[in-house]
Tab-separated table of C-alpha atoms and ligand atoms in Angstrom:
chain	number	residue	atom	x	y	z
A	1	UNK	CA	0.000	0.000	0.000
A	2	UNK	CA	2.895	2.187	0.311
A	3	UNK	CA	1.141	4.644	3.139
A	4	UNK	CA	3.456	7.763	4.406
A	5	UNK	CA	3.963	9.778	7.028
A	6	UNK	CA	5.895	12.207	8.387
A	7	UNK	CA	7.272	11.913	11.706
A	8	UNK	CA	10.274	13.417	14.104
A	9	UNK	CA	12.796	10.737	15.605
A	10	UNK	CA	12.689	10.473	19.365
A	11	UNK	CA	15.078	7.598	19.947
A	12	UNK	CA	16.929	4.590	18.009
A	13	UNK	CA	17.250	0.950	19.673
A	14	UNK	CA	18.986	-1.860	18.597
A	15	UNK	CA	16.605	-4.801	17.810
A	16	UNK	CA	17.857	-8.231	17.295
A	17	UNK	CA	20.526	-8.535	14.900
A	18	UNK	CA	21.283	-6.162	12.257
A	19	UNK	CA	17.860	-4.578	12.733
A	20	UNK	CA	16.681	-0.972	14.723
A	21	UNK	CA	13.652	0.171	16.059
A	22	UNK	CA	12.842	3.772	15.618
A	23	UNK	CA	11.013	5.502	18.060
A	24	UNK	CA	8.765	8.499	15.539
A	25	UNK	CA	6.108	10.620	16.680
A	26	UNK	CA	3.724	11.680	13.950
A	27	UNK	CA	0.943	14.340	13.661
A	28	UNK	CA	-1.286	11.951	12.691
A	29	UNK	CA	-1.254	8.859	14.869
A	30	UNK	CA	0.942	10.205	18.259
A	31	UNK	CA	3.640	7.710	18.583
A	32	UNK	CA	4.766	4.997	16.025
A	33	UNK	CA	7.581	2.443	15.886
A	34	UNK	CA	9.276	1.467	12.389
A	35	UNK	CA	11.350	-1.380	12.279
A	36	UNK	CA	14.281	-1.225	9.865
A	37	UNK	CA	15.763	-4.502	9.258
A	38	UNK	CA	19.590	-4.785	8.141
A	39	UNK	CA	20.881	-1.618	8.566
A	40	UNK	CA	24.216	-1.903	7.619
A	41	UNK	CA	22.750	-2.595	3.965
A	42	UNK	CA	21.066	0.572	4.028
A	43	UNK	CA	23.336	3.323	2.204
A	44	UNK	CA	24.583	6.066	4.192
A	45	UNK	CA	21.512	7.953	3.293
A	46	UNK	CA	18.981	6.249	4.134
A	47	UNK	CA	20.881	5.489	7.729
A	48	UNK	CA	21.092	9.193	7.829
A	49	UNK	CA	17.491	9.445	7.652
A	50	UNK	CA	17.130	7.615	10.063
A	51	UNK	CA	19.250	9.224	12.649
A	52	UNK	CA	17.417	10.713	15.724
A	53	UNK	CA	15.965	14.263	16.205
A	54	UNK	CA	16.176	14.185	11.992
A	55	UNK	CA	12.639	14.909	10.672
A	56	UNK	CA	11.683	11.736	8.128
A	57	UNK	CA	8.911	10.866	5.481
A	58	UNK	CA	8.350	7.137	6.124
A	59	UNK	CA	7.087	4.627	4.210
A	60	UNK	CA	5.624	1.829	5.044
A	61	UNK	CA	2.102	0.232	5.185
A	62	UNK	CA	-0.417	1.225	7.508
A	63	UNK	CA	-2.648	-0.388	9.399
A	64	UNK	CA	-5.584	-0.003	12.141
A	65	UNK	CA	-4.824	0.135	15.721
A	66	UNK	CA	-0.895	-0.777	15.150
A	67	UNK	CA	1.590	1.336	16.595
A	68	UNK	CA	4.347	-1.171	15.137
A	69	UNK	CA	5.280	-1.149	11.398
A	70	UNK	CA	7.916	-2.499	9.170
A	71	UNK	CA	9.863	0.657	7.447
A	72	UNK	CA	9.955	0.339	3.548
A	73	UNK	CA	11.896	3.405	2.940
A	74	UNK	CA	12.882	6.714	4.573
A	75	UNK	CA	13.738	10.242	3.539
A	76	UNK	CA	14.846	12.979	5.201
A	77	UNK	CA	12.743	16.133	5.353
A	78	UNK	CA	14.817	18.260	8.265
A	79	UNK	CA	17.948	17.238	9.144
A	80	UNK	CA	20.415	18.942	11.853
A	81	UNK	CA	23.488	18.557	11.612
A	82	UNK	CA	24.464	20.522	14.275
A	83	UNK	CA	22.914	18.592	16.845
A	84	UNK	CA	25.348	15.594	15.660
A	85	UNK	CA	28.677	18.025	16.038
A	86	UNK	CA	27.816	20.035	19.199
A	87	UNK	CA	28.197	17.576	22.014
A	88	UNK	CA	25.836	19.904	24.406
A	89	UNK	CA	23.427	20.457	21.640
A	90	UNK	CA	22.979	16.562	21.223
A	91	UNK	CA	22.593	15.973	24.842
A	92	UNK	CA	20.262	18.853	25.183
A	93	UNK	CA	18.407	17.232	22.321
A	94	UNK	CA	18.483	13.785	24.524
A	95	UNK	CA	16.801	15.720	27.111
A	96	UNK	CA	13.920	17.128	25.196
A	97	UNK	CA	13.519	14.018	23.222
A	98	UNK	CA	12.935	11.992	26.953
A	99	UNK	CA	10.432	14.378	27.949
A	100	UNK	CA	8.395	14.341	24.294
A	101	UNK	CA	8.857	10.585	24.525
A	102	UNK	CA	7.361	10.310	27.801
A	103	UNK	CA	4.787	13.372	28.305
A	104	UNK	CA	3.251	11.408	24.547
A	105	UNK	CA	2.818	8.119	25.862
A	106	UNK	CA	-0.595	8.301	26.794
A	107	UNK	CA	-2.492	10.490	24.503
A	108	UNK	CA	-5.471	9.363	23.499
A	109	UNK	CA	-7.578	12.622	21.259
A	110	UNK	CA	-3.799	12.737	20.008
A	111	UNK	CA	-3.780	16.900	21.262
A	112	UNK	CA	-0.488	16.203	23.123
A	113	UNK	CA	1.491	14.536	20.138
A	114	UNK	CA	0.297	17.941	18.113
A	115	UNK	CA	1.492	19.778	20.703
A	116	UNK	CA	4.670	18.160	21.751
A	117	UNK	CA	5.506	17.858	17.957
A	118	UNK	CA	5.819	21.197	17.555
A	119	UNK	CA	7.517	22.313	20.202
A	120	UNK	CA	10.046	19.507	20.058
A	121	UNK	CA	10.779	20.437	16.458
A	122	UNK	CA	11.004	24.236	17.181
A	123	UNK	CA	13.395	23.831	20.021
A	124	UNK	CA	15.654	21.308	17.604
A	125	UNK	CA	15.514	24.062	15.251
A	126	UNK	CA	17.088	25.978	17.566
A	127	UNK	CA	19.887	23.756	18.823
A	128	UNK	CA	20.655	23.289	15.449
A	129	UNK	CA	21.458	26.548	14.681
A	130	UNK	CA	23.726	26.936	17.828
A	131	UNK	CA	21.281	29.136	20.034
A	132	UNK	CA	22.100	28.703	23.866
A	133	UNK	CA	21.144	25.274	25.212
A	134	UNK	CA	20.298	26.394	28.278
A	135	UNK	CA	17.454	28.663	27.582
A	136	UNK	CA	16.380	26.367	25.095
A	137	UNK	CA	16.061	23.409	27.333
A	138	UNK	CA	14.709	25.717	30.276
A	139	UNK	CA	11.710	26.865	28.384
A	140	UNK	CA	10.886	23.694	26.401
A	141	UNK	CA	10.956	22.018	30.401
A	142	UNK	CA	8.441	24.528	31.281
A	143	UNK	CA	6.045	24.406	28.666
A	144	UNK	CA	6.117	20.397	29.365
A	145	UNK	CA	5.053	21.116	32.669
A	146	UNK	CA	2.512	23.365	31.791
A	147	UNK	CA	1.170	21.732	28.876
A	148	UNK	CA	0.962	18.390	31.725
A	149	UNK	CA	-0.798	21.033	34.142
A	150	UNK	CA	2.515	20.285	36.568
A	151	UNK	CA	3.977	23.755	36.055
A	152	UNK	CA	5.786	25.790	38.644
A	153	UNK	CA	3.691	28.195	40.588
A	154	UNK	CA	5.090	31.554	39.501
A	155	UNK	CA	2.206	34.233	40.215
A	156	UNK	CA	2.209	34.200	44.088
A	157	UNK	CA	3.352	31.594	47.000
A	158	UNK	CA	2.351	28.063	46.402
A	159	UNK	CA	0.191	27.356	49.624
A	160	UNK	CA	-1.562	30.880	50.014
A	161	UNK	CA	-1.301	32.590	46.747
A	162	UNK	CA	0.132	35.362	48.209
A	163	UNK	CA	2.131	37.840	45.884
A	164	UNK	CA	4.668	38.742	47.820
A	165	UNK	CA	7.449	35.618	47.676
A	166	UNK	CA	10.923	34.786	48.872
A	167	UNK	CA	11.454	31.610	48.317
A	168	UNK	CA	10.910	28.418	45.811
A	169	UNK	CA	10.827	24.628	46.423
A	170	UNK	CA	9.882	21.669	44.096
A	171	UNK	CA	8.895	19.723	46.646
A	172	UNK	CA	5.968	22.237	47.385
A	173	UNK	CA	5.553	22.943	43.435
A	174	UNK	CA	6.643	27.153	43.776
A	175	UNK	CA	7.267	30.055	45.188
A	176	UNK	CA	6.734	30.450	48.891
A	177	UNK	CA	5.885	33.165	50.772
A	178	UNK	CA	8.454	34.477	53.689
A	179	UNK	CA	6.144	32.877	56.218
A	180	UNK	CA	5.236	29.438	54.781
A	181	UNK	CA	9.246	29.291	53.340
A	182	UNK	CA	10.262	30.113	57.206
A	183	UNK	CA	7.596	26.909	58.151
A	184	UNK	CA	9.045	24.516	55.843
A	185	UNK	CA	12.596	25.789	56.472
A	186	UNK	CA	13.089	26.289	52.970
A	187	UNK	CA	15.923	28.778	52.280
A	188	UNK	CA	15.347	32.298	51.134
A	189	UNK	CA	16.293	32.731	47.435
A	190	UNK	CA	18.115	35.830	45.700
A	191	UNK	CA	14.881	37.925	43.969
A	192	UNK	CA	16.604	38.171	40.877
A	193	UNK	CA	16.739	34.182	40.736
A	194	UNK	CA	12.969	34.559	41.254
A	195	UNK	CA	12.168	37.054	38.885
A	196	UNK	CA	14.567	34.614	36.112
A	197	UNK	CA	12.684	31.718	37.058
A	198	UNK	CA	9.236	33.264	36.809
A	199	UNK	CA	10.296	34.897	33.002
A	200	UNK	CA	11.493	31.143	32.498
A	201	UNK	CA	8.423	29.842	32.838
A	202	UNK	CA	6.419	32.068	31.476
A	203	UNK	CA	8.518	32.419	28.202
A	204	UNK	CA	7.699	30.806	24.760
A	205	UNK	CA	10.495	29.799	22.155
A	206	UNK	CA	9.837	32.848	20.669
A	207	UNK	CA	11.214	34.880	23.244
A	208	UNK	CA	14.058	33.094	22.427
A	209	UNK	CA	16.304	36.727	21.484
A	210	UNK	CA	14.707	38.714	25.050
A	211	UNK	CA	15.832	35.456	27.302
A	212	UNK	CA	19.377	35.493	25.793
A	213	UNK	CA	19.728	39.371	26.459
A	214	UNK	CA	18.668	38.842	29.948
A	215	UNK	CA	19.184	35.332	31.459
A	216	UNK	CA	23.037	35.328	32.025
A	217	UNK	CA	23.005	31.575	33.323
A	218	UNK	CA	19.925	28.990	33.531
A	219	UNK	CA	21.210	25.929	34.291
A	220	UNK	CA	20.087	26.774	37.988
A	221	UNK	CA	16.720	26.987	36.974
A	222	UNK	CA	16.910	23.846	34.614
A	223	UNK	CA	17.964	21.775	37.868
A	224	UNK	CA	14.743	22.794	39.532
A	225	UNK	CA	12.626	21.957	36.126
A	226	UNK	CA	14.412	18.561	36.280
A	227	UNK	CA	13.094	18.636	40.253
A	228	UNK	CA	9.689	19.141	39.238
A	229	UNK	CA	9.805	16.024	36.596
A	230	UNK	CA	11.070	13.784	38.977
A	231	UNK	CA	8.488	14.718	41.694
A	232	UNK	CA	5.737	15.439	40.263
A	233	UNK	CA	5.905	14.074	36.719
A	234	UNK	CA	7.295	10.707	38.083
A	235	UNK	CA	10.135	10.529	35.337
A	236	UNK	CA	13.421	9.704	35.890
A	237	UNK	CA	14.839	11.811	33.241
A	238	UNK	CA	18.263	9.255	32.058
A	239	UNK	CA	19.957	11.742	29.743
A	240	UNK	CA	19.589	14.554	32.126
A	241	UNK	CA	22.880	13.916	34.394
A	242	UNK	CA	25.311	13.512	31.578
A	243	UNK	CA	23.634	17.015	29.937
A	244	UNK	CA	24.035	18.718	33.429
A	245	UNK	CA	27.533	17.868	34.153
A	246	UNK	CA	28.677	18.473	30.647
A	247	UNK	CA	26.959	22.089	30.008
A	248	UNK	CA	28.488	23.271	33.475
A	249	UNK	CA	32.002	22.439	31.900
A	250	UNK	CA	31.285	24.667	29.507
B	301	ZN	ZN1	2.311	31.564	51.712
């Protein structure tokens, strides 16, 4: 039947011998798996196509209520190339690609996948043409929270809304006010680190050129995102350790 779609590539795994399983989300039907059998006879092409965070036209043939399909062919629509020589880029990409994997996996009116697709895509994009990791990964963290109604509070303290804050903790999903920080004993926190975290979270890709003016340094901020995915999103987040210590280098 020769059915296509088009689909970004979260992940690659090795699958018995000689073969891979890609790991696509699609538009069209959330999350799909292609198996390609024999790699090593594909030219270096095709195994480019097939590379992840590159955006591919598949085909293969589809069928009802399968998630699972043999590849036929591939072709790449977006590739970055980037990603593959930056070491923090890739990682970063890792990142990103762990929480679109996971924050898709149960999506049944298929909103999420639309959602998750674009904003992964966006943000690789960016990392492919060199913009700052950190702000990229920052923002994309906090619109996955959002979007998964597990963001940060950010307008006022966490337990009694009011405005006036001093403090932030994962654990308690915010900012705190002096009074409830003081009754959890959770340490006072610069303002300015507020006021960055708050524009963090409230910041779209597209405000992309106003972060980099103003945020000197988010990796801060991207530990406490990662706080808020283990705790509240339940995910252990694999690729984020390796990203963490290897952007600090930097
Ligand atoms: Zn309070």
């Amino acid at each position: 039947m020769n059915d296509k779609v088009t689909g970004l590539i979260l992940k690659q795994d090795d699958y018995r011998e000689n073969s891979v399983l890609i790991h696509v989300l699609t538009k069209e039907y959330g999350k799909i798996v292609f198996t390609a059998a024999g790699m090593r006879k594909y030219t270096s092409k095709n195994a480019r196509s097939l590379m992840p965070y590159t955006e591919t036209e598949f085909t293969y043939d589809h069928r009802e209520n399968r998630t699972f399909f043999r590849l036929r062919s591939a072709s790449p629509v977006r590739m970055h190339r980037h990603i593959y020589e930056d070491l923090n880029a890739g990682l970063a990409a890792g990142v990103l690609a762990e929480i679109t994997d996971s924050m898709t996996y149960d999506d049944p009116d298929g909103r999420n996948s639309v959602f998750f697709y674009d904003l992964f895509a966006k943000a690789l994009d960016m990392l492919d043409e060199g913009k700052r990791t950190d702000i990229i990964t920052a923002v994309f963290m906090a619109n996955a929270l959002n979007r998964a109604g597990m963001g940060p509070e950010v307008d006022g303290c966490v337990i009694c809304e009011k405005a006036q804050v001093t403090a932030l903790s994962a654990e308690e999903g915010g900012f705190l006010c002096q009074e409830h920080a003081a009754a959890l004993a959770v340490p006072a926190y610069p303002v300015e680190a507020l006021r960055q975290f708050r524009l963090l979270n409230k910041a779209g890709l597209e405000h992309y050129d106003i972060l980099a003016e103003t945020v000197a340094d988010a990796w801060n901020d991207i530990d406490i995102l990662a706080d808020f995915f283990r705790l509240h999103a339940g995910m252990k987040l694999r690729s984020y350790d390796l990203f963490k210590r290897m952007g600090s280098i930097e």
